[in-house]
mmCIF file of C-alpha atoms in Angstrom:
data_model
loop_
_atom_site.group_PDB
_atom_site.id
_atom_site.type_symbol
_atom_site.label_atom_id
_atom_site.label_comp_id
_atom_site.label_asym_id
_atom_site.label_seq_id
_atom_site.Cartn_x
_atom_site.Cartn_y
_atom_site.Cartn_z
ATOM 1 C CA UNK A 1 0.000 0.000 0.000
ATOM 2 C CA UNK A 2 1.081 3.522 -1.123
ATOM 3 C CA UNK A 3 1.959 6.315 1.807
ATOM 4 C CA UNK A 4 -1.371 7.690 3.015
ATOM 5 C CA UNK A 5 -4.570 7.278 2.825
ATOM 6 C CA UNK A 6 -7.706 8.196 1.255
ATOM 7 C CA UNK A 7 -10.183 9.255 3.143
ATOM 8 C CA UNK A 8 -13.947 9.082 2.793
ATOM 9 C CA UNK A 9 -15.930 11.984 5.144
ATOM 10 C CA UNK A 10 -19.262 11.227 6.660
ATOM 11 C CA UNK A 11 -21.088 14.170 8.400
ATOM 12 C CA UNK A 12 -19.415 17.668 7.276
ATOM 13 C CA UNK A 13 -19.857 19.502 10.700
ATOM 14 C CA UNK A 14 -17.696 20.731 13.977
ATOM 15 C CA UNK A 15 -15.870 17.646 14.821
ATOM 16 C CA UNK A 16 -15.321 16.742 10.572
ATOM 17 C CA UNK A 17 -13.459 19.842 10.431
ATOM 18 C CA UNK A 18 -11.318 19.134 13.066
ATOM 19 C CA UNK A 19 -10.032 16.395 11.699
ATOM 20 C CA UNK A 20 -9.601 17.562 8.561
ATOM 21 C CA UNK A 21 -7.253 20.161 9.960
ATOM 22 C CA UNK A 22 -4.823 17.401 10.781
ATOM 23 C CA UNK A 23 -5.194 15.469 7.581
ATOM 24 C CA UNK A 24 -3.912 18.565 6.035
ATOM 25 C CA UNK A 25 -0.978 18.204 8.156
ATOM 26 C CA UNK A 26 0.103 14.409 7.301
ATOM 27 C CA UNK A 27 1.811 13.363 4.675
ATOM 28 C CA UNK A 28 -0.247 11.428 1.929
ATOM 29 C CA UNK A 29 -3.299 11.514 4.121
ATOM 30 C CA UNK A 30 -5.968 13.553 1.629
ATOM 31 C CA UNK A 31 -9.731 13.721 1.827
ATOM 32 C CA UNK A 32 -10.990 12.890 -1.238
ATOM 33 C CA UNK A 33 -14.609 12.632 -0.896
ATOM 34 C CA UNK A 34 -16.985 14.348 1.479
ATOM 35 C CA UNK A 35 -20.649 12.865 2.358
ATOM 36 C CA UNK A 36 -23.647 14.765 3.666
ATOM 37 C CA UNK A 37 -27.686 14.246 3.425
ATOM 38 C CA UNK A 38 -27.323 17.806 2.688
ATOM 39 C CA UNK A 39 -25.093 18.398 -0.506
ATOM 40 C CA UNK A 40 -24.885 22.155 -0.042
ATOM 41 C CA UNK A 41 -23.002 21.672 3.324
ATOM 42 C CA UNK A 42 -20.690 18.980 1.721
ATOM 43 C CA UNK A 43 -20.036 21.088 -1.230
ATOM 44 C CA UNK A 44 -19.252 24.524 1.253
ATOM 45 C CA UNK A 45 -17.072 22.008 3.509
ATOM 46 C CA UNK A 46 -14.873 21.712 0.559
ATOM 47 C CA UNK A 47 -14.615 24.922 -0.377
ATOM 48 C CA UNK A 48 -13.615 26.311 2.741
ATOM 49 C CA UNK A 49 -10.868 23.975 2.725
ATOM 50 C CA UNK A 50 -10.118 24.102 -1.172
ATOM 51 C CA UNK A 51 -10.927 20.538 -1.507
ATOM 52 C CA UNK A 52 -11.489 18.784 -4.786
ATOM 53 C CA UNK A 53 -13.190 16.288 -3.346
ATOM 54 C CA UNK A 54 -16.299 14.258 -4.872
ATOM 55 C CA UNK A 55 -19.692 15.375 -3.225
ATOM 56 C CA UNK A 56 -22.416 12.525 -2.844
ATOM 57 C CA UNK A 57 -24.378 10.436 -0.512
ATOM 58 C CA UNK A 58 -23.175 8.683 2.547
ATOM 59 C CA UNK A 59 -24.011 5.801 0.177
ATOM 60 C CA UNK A 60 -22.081 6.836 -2.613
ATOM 61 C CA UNK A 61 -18.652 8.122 0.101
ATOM 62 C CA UNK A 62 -18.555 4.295 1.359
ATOM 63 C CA UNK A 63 -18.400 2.746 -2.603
ATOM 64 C CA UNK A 64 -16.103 5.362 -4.099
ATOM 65 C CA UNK A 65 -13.094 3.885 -5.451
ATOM 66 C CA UNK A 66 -11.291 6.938 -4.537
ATOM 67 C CA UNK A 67 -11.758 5.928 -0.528
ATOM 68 C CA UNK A 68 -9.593 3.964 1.237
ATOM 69 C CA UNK A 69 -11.172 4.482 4.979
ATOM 70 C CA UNK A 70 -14.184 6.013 5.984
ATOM 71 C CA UNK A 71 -14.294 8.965 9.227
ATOM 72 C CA UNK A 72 -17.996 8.629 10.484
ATOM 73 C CA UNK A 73 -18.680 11.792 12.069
ATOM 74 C CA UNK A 74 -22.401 12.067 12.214
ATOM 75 C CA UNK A 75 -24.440 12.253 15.465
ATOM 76 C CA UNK A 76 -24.139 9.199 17.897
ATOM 77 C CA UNK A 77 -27.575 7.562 16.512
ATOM 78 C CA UNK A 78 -26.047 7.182 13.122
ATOM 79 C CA UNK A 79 -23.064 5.656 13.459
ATOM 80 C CA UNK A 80 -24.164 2.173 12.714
ATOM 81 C CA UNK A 81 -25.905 2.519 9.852
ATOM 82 C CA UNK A 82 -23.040 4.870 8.246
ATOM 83 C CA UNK A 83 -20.286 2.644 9.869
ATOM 84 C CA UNK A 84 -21.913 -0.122 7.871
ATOM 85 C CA UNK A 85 -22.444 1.153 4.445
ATOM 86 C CA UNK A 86 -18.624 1.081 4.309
ATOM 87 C CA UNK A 87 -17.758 -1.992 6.221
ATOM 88 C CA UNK A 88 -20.215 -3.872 3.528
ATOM 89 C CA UNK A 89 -18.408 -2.316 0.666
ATOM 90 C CA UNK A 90 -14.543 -3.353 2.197
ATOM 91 C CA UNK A 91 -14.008 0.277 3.196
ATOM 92 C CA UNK A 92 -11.851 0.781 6.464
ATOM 93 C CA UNK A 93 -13.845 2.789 9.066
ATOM 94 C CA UNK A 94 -12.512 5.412 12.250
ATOM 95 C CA UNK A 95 -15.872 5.854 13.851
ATOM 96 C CA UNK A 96 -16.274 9.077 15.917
ATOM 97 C CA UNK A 97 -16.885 8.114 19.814
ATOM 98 C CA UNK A 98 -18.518 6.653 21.248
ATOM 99 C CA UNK A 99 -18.555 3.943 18.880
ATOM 100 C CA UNK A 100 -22.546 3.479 19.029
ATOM 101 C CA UNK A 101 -25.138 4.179 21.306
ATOM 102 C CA UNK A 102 -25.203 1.420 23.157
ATOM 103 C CA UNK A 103 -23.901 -1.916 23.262
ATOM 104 C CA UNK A 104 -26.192 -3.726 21.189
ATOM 105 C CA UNK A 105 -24.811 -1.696 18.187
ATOM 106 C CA UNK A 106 -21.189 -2.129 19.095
ATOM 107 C CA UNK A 107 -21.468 -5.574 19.134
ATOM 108 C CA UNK A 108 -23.356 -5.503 15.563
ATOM 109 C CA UNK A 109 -20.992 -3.055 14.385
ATOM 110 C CA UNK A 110 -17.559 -4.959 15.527
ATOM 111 C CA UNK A 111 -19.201 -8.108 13.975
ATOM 112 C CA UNK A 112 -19.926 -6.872 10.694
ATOM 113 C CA UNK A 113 -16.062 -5.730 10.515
ATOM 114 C CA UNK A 114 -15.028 -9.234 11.513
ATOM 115 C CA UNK A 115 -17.407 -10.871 8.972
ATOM 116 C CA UNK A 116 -16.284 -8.711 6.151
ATOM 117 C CA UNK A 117 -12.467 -8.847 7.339
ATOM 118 C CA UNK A 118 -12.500 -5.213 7.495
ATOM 119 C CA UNK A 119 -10.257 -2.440 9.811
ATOM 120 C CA UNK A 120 -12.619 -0.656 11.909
ATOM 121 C CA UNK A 121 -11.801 1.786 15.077
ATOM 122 C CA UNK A 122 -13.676 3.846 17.184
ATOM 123 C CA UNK A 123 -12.270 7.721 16.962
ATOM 124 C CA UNK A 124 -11.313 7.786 20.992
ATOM 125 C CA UNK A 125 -8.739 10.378 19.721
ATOM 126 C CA UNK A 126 -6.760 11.050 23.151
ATOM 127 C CA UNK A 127 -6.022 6.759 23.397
ATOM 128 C CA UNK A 128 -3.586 7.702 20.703
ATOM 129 C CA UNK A 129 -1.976 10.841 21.777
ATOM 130 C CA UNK A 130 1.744 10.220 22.384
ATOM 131 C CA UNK A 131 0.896 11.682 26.071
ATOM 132 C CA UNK A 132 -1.108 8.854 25.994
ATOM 133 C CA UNK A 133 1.015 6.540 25.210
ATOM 134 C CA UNK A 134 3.805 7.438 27.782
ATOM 135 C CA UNK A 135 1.409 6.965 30.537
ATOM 136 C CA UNK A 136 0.685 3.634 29.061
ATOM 137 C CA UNK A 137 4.065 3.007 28.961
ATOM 138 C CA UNK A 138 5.027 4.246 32.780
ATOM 139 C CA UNK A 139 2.106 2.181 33.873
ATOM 140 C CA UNK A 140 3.181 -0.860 32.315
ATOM 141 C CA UNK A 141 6.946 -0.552 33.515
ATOM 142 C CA UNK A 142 5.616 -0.376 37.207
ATOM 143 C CA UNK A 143 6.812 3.197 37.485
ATOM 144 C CA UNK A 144 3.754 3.990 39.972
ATOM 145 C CA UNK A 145 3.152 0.518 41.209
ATOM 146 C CA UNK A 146 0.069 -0.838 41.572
ATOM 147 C CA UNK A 147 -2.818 1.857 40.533
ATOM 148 C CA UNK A 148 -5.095 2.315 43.270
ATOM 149 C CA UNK A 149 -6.608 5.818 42.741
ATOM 150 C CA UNK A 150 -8.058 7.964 39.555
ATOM 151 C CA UNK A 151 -9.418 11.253 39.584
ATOM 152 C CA UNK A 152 -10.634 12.352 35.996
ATOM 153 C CA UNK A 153 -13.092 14.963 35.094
ATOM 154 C CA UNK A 154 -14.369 16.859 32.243
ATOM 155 C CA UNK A 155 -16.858 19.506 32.006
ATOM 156 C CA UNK A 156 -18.156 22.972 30.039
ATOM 157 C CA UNK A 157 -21.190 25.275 30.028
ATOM 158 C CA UNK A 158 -23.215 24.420 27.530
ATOM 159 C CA UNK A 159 -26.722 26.448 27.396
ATOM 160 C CA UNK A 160 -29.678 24.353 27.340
ATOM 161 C CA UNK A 161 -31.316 24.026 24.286
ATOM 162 C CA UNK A 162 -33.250 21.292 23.766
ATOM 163 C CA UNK A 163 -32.608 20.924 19.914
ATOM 164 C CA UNK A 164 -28.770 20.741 20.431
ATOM 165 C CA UNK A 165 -27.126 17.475 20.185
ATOM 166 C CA UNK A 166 -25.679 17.297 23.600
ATOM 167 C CA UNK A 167 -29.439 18.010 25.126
ATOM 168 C CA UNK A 168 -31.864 16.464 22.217
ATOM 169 C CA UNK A 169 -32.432 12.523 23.064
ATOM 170 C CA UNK A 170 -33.359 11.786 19.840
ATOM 171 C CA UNK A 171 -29.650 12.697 18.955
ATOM 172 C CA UNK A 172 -28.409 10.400 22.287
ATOM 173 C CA UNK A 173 -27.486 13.519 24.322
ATOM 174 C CA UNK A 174 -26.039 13.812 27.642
ATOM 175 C CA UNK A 175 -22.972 14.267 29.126
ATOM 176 C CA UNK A 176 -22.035 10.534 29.499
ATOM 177 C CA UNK A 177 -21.655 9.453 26.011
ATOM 178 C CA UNK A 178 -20.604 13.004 24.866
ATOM 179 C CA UNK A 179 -17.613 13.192 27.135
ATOM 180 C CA UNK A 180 -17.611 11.135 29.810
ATOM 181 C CA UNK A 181 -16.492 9.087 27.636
ATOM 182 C CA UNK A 182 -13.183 9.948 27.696
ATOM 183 C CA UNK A 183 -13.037 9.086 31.348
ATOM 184 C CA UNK A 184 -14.086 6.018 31.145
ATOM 185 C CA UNK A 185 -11.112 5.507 28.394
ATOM 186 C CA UNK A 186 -8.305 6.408 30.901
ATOM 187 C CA UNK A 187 -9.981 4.075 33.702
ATOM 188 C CA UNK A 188 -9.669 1.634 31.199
ATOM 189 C CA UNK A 189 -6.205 2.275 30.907
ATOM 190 C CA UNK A 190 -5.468 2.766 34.049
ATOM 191 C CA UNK A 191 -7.467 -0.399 35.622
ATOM 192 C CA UNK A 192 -7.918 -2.460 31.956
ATOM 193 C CA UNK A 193 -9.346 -5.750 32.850
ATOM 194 C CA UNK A 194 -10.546 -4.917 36.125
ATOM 195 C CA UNK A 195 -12.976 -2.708 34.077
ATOM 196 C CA UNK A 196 -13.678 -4.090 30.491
ATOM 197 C CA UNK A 197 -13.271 -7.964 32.270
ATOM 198 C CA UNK A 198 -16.044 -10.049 32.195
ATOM 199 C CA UNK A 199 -17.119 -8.895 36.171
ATOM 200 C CA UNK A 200 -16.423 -5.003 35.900
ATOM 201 C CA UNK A 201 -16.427 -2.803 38.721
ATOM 202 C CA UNK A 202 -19.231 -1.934 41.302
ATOM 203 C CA UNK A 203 -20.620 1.119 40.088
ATOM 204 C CA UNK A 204 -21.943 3.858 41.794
ATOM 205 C CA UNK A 205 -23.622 7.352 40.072
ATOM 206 C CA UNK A 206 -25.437 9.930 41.016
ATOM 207 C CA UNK A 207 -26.870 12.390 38.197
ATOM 208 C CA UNK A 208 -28.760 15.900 37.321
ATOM 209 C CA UNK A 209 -31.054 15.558 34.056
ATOM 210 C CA UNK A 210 -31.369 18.174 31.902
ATOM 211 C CA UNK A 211 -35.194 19.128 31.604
ATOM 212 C CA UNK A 212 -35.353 16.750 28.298
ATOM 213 C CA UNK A 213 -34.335 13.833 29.944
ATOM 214 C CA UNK A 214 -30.732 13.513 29.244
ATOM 215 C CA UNK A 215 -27.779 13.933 32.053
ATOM 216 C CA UNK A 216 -26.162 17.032 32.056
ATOM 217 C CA UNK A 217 -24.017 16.219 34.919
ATOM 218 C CA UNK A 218 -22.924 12.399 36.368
ATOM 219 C CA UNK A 219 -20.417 12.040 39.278
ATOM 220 C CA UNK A 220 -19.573 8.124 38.705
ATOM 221 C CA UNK A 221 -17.616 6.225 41.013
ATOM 222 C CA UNK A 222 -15.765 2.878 40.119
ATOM 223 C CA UNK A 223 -14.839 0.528 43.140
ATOM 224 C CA UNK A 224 -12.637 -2.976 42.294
ATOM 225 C CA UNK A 225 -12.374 -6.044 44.441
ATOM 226 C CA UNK A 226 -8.638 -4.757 44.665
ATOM 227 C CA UNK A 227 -9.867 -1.730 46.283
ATOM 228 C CA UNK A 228 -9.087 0.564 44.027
ATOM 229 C CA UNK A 229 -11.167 3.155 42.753
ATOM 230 C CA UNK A 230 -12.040 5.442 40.398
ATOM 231 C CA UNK A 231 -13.726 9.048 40.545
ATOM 232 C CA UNK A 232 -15.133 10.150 37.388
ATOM 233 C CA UNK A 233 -17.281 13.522 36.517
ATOM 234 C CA UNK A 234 -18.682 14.074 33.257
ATOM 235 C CA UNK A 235 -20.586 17.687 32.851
ATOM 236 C CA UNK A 236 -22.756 19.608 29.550
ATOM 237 C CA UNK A 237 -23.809 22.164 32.326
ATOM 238 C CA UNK A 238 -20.837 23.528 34.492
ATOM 239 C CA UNK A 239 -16.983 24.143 33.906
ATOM 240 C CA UNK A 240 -14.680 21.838 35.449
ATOM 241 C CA UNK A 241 -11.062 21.518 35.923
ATOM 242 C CA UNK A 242 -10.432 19.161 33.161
ATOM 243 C CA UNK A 243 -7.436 17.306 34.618
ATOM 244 C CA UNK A 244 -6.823 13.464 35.700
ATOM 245 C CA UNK A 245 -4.548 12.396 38.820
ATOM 246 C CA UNK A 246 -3.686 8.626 38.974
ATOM 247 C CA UNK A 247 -2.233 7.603 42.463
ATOM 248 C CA UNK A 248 -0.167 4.590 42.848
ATOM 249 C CA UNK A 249 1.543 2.463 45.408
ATOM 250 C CA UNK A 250 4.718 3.789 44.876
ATOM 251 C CA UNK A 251 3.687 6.934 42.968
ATOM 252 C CA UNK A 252 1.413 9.225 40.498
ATOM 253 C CA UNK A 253 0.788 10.872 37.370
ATOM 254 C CA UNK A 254 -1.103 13.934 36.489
ATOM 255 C CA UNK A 255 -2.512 15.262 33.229
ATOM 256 C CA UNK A 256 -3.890 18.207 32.978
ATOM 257 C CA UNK A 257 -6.636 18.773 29.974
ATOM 258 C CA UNK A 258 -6.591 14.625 29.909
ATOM 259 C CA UNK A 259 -8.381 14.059 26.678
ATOM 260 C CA UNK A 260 -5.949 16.444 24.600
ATOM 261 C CA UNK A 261 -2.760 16.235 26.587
ATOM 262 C CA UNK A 262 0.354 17.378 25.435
ATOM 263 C CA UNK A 263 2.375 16.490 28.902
ATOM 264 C CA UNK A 264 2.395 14.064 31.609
ATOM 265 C CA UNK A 265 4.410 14.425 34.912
ATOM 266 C CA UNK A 266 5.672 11.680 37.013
ATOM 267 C CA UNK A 267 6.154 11.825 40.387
ATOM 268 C CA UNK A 268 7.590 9.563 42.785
ATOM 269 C CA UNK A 269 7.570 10.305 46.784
ATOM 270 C CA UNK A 270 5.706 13.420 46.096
ATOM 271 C CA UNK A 271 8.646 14.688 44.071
ATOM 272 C CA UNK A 272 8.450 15.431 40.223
ATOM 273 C CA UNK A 273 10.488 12.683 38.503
ATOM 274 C CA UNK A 274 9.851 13.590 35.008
ATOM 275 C CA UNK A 275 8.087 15.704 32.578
ATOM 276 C CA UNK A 276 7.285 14.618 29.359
ATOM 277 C CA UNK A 277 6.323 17.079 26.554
ATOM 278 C CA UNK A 278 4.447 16.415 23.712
ATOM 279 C CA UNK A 279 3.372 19.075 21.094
ATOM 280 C CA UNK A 280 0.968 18.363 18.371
ATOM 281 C CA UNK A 281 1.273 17.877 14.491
ATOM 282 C CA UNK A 282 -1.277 19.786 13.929
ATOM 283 C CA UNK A 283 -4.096 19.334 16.550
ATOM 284 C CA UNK A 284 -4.105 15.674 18.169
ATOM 285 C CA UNK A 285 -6.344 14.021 16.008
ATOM 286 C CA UNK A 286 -3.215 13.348 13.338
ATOM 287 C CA UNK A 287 -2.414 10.366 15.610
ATOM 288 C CA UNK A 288 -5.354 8.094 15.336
ATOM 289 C CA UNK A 289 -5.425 8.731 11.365
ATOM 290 C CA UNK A 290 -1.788 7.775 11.575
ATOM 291 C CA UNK A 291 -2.574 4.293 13.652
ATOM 292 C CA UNK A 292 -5.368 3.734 10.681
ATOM 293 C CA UNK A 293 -2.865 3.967 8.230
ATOM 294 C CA UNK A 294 -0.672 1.590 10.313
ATOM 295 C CA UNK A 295 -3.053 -0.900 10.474
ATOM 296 C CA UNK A 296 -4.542 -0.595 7.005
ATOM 297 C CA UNK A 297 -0.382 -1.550 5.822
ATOM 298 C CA UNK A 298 -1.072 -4.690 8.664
ATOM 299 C CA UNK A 299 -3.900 -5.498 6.825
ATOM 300 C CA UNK A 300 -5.279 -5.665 10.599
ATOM 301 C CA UNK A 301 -8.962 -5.453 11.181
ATOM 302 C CA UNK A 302 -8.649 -3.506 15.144
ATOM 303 C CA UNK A 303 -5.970 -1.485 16.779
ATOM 304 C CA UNK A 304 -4.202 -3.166 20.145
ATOM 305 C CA UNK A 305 -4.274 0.249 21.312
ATOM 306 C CA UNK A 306 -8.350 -0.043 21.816
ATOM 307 C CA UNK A 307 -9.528 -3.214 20.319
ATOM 308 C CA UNK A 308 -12.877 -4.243 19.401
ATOM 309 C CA UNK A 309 -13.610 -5.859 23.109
ATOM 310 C CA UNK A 310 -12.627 -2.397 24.757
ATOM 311 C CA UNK A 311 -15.226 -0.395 22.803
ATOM 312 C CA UNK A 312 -17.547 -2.636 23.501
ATOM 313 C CA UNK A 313 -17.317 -3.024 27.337
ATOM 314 C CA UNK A 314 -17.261 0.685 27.695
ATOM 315 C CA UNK A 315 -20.662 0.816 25.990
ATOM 316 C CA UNK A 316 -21.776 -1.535 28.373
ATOM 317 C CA UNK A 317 -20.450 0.547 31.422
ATOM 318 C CA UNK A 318 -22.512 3.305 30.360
ATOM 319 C CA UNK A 319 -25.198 1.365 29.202
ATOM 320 C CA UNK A 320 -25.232 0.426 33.222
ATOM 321 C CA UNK A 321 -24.721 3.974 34.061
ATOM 322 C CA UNK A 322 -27.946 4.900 32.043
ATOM 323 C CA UNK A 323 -29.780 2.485 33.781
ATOM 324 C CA UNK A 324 -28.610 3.380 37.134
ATOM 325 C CA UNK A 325 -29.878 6.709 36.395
ATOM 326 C CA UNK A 326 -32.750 6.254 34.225
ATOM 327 C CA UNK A 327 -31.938 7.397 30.410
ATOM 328 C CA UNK A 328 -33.316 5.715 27.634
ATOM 329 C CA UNK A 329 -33.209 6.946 24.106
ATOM 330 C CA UNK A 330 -36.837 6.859 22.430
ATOM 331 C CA UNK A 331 -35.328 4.472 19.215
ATOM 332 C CA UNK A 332 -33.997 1.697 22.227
ATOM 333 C CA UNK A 333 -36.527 -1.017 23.408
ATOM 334 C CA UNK A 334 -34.805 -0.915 27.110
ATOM 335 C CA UNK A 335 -31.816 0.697 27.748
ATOM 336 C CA UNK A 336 -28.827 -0.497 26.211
ATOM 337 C CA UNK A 337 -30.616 -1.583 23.276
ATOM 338 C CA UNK A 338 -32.024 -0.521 19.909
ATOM 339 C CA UNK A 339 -35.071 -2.176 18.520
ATOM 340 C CA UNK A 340 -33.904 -2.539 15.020
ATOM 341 C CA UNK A 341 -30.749 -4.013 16.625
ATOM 342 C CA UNK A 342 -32.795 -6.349 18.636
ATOM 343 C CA UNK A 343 -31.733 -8.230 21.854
ATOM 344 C CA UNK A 344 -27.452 -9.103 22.470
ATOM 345 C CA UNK A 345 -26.972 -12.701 22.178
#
């Protein structure tokens, strides 16, 4: 396979754009054909960005022969059905997070890129960061010991408006899938199995919905038969301090800005043992375009840096976080599952 790739865009909004921005910054990465529903807004994408790209339907993005992957970047409730027109038609998919909705669909989704031998990831942008990775990495070597505390949260103002994505149920809004997210990610790789395993934490959450049903603010706690726990806040309604803290036997690390960190420190006995700095390419999401073109030259169908099994047992944490606090979607039959998906087997 040539340097690059060609990339398919699904959704031409906010989130698109930013990761077009760092396309333009890598090397043989080019977007060569932009999707919408409406083609006005797919034609106007590319010509703010002097594109040439083709304009069509999702349908027509996923069979181009000009596509090697696919970026799905609609709202949450349509990223199965767009995730799938390419994975039918061979086309490599990063799916924005979170992955689906709910479990149900991940599990659908991850299949139908295992039956059709087919690369698909889920977009969980700051797994890839090189900040990222060296935390991965000093966890691994021991440098903190044994994990036994995380503090993560993430949170911003956002005015109510009951049409907006973040607030609109119809469009899976809320807090939780929106960004907590991302804190659920770095327990994950902080704790791993003790979280995506088979048994999962106990799992405590308290929550403030938003007058349309959705949360707009979760305080979740995660408590292992290890003892070791995790504090997570996730917020669409009030600023927060946007920083992590993991605390280990013999040590800790702190991130500040978590999900788009450019440095981690390391301390040992309370002292700073090392700083590790990190700038961006362009704006962070360069890396997990770069780990698609890595695996598409593997000919791998998931990344070891958040395989299939990972996405999925996050969706069904916060599947069990909705329930805990009551949010169902109108298009799911309970919660945790869409009626045209039908029941997990």
């Amino acid at each position: 396979m040539k340097l690059g790739v060609r990339w398919g865009i699904l959704g031409p909004g906010a989130i698109a754009r930013s990761f077009a921005t760092a396309i333009d910054a890598l090397e043989g990465h080019e977007i060569t054909a932009t999707g919408s529903r409406d083609p006005d807004r797919a034609v106007a994408f590319n010509a703010e960005r002097n594109y040439g790209a083709e304009v069509g339907s999702y349908e027509q993005v996923a069979s181009s022969d000009s596509v090697d992957a696919v970026y799905v970047a609609t709202p949450h409730p349509g990223h199965l059905e767009h995730a799938s027109l390419a994975l039918r038609q061979g086309k490599a998919v990063l799916c924005e997070k979170p992955l689906t909705v709910n479990a149900s669909e991940a599990r659908a989704m991850c299949e139908l890129a295992r039956e059709n031998g087919v690369l698909l990831m889920e977009a969980m942008w700051s797994r890839f960061l090189p900040a990222t990775r060296r935390v991965e990495g000093w966890l691994a070597s021991g440098a903190i010991g044994e994990p036994r505390k995380l503090a993560a949260s993430f949170g911003f103002r956002a005015p109510f408006d009951p049409k907006s994505r973040l607030y609109d149920p119809e469009l899976a809004g809320g807090s939780l899938l929106d960004i907590g997210c991302y804190t659920l990610s770095l327990a994950a790789l902080v704790f791993g199995q003790a979280l995506i395993g088979t048994e999962g934490p106990e799992i405590e959450v308290t929550a403030e919905l938003a007058p349309t049903g959705v949360d707009q603010h979760c305080n979740i706690v995660l408590r292992f038969p290890s003892g070791a726990e995790a504090n997570l806040q996730c917020s669409i309604d009030r600023q927060t301090d946007h920083t992590a803290a993991i605390q280990g036997t013999e040590g800790g690390i702190a991130l500040d800005e978590f999900w788009r960190a450019r440095r981690a420190v390391l301390y040992r006995n309370s002292i700073r043992a090392a700083t590790s700095e990190f700038p961006f390419l362009a704006n962070g999401y360069e890396y997990q375009a770069m780990e698609v073109e890595r695996l598409l030259r593997e000919g791998a169908i998931e990344s070891p840096l958040l395989p299939h099994a990972e996405s999925i047992a996050l969706m069904e944490r916060m599947d069990e976080i909705r329930r805990r606090i009551g949010v169902q979607y109108p298009f799911e039959s309970t919660i945790g599952v869409t009626e045209t998906v039908g029941e997990p087997n």
